[in-house]
CSV table of N, CA and C in Angstrom, one decimal:
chain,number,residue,atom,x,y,z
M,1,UNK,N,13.5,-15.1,-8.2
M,1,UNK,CA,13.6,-14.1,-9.2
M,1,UNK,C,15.0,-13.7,-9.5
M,2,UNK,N,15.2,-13.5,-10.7
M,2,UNK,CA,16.8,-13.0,-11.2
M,2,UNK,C,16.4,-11.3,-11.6
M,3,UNK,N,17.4,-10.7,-11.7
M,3,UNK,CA,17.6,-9.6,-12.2
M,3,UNK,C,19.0,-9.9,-13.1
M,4,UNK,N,18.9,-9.8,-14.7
M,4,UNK,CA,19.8,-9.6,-15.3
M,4,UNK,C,20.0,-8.7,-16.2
M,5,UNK,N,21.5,-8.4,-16.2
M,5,UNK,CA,21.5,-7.1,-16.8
M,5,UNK,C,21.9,-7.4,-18.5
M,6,UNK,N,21.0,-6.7,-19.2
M,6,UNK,CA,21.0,-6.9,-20.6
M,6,UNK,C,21.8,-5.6,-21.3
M,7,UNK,N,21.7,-5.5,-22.8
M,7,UNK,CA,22.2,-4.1,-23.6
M,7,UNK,C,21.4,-3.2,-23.5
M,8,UNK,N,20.0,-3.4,-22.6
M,8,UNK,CA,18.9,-2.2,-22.3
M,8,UNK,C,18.7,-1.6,-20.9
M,9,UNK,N,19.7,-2.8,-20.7
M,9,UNK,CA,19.1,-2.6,-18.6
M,9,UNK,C,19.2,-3.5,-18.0
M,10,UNK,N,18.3,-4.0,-17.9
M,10,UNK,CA,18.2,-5.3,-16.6
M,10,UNK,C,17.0,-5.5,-17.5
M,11,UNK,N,16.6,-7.1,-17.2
M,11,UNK,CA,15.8,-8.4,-17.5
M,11,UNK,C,15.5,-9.0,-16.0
M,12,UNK,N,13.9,-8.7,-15.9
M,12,UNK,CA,13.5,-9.9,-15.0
M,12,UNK,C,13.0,-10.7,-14.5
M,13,UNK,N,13.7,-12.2,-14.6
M,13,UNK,CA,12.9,-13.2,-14.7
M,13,UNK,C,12.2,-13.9,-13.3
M,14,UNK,N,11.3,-14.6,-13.3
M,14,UNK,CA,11.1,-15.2,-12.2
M,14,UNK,C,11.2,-16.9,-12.8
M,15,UNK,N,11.3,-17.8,-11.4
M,15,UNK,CA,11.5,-18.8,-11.9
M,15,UNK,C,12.1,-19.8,-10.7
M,16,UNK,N,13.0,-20.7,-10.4
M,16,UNK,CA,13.5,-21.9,-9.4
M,16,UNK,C,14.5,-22.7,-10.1
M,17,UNK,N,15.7,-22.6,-9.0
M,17,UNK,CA,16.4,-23.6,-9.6
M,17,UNK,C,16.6,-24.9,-8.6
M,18,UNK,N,16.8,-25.8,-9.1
M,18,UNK,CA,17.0,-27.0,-8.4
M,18,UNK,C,17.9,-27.7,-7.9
M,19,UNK,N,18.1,-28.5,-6.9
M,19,UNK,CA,19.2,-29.2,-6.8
M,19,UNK,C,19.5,-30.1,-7.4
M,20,UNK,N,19.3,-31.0,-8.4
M,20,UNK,CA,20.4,-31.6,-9.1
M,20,UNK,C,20.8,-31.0,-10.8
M,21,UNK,N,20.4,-30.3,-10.7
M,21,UNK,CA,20.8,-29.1,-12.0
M,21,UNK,C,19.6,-28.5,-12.6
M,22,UNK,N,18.7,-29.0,-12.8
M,22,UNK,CA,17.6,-28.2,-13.5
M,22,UNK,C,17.8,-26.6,-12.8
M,23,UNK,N,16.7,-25.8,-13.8
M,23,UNK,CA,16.5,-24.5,-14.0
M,23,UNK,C,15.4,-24.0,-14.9
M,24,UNK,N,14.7,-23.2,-14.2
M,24,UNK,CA,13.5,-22.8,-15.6
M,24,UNK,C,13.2,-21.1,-14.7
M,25,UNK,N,13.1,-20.3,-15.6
M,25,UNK,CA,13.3,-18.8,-15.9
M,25,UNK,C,12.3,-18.1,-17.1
M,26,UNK,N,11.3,-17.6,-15.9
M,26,UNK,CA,9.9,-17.1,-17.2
M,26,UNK,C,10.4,-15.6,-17.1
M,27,UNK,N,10.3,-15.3,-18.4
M,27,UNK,CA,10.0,-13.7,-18.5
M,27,UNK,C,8.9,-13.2,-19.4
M,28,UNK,N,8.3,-12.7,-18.4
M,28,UNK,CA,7.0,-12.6,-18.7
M,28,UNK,C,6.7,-11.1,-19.8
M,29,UNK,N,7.3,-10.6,-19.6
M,29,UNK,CA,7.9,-9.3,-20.4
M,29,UNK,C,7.6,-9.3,-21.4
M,30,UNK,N,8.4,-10.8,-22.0
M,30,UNK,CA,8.7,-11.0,-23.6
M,30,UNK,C,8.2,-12.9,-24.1
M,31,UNK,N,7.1,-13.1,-22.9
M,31,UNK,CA,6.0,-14.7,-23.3
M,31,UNK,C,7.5,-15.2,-23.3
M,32,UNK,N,8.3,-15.4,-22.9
M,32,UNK,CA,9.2,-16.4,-23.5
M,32,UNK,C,9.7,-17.5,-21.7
M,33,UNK,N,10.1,-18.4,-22.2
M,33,UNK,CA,10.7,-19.0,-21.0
M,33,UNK,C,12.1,-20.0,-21.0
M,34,UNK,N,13.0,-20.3,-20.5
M,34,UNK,CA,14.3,-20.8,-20.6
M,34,UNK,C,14.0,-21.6,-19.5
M,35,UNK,N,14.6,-23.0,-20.2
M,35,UNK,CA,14.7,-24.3,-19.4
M,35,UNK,C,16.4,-24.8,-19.5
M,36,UNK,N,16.7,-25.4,-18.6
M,36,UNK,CA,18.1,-25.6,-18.1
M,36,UNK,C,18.2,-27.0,-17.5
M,37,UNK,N,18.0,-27.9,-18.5
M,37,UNK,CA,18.3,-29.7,-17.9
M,37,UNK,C,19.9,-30.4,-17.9
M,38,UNK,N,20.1,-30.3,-16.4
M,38,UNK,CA,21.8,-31.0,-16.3
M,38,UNK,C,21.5,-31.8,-15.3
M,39,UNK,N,22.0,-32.7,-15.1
M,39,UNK,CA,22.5,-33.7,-13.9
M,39,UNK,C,24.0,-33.4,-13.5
M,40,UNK,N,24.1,-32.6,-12.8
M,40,UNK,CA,25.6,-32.1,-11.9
M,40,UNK,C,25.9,-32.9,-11.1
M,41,UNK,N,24.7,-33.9,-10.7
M,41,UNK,CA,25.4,-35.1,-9.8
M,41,UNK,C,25.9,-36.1,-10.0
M,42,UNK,N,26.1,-36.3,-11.3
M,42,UNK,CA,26.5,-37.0,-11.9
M,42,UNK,C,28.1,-37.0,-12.7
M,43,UNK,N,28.3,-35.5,-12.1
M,43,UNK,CA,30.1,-35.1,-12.4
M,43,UNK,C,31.1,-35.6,-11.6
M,44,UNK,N,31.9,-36.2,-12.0
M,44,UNK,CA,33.5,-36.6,-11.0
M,44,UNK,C,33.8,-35.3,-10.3
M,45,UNK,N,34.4,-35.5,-8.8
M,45,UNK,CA,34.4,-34.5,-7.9
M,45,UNK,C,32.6,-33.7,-7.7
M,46,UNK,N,33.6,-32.5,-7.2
M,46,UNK,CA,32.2,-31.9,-6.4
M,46,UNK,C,31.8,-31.7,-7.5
M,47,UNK,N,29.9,-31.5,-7.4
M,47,UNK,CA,29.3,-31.0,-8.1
M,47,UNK,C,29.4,-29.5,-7.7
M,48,UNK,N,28.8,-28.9,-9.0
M,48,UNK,CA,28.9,-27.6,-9.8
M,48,UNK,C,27.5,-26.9,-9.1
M,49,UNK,N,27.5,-25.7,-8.5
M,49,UNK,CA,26.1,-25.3,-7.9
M,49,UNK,C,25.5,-24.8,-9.1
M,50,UNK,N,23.9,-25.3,-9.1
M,50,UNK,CA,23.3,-24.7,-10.0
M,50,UNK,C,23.5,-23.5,-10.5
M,51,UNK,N,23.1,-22.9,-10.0
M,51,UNK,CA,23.3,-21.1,-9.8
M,51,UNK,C,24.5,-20.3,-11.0
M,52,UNK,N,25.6,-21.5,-10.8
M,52,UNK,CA,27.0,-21.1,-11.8
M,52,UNK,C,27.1,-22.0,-13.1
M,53,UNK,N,25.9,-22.9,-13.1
M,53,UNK,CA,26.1,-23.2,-14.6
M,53,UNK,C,24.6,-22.1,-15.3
M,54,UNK,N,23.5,-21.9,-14.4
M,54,UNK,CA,22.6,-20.9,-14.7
M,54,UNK,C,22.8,-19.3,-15.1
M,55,UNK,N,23.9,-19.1,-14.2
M,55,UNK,CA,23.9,-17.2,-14.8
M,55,UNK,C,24.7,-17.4,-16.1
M,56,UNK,N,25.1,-18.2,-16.8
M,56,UNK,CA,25.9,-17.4,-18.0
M,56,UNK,C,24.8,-17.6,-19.1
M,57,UNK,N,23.8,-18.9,-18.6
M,57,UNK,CA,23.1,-19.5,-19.6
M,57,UNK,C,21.7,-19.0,-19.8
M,58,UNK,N,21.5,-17.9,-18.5
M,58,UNK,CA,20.3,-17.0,-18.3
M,58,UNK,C,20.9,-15.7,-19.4
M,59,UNK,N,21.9,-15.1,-19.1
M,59,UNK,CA,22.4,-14.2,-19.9
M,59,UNK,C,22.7,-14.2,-21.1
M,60,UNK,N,22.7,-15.5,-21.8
M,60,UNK,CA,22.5,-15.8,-23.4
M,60,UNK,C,21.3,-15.8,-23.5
M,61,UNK,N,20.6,-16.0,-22.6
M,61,UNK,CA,19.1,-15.9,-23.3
M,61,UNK,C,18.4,-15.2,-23.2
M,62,UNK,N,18.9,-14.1,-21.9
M,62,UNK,CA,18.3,-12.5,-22.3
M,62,UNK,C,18.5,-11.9,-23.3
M,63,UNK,N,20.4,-12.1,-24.0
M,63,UNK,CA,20.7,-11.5,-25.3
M,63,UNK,C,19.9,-11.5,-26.0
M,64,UNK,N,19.5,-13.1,-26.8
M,64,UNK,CA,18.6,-13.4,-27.5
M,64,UNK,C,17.2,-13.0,-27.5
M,65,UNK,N,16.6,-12.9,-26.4
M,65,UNK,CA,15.2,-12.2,-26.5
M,65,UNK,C,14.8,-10.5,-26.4
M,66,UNK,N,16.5,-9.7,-26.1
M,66,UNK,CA,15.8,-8.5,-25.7
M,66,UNK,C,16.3,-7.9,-26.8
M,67,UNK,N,15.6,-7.2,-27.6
M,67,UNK,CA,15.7,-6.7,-28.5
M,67,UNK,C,15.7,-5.5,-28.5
């Protein structure tokens, strides 16, 4: 589960992220859900932990749904 903080508060989604980049984030709140398809293992040098390509990309999509 995430807690993110929106222009109202906090947003909370539940959801799993994965080890080679996937990500999927329901909020049930607002019926809506956010999918997140990368292959990070597939980057020269270290790969990128899910987690840090998911919070900026969770928090555009709380913008967008909380109204």
């Amino acid at each position: 589960n995430w807690r993110t903080p929106t222009s109202t508060g906090e947003e909370i989604l539940w959801g799993h992220t994965g080890f080679t980049g996937i990500a999927l984030g329901i909020a049930p709140k607002h019926q809506s859900a956010a999918l997140l398809l990368t292959n990070r293992l597939h980057a020269q040098g270290e790969p990128t932990p899910t987690e840090d390509l998911w919070q900026p990309f969770l928090q555009e999509f709380c913008a967008q749904i909380v109204i």
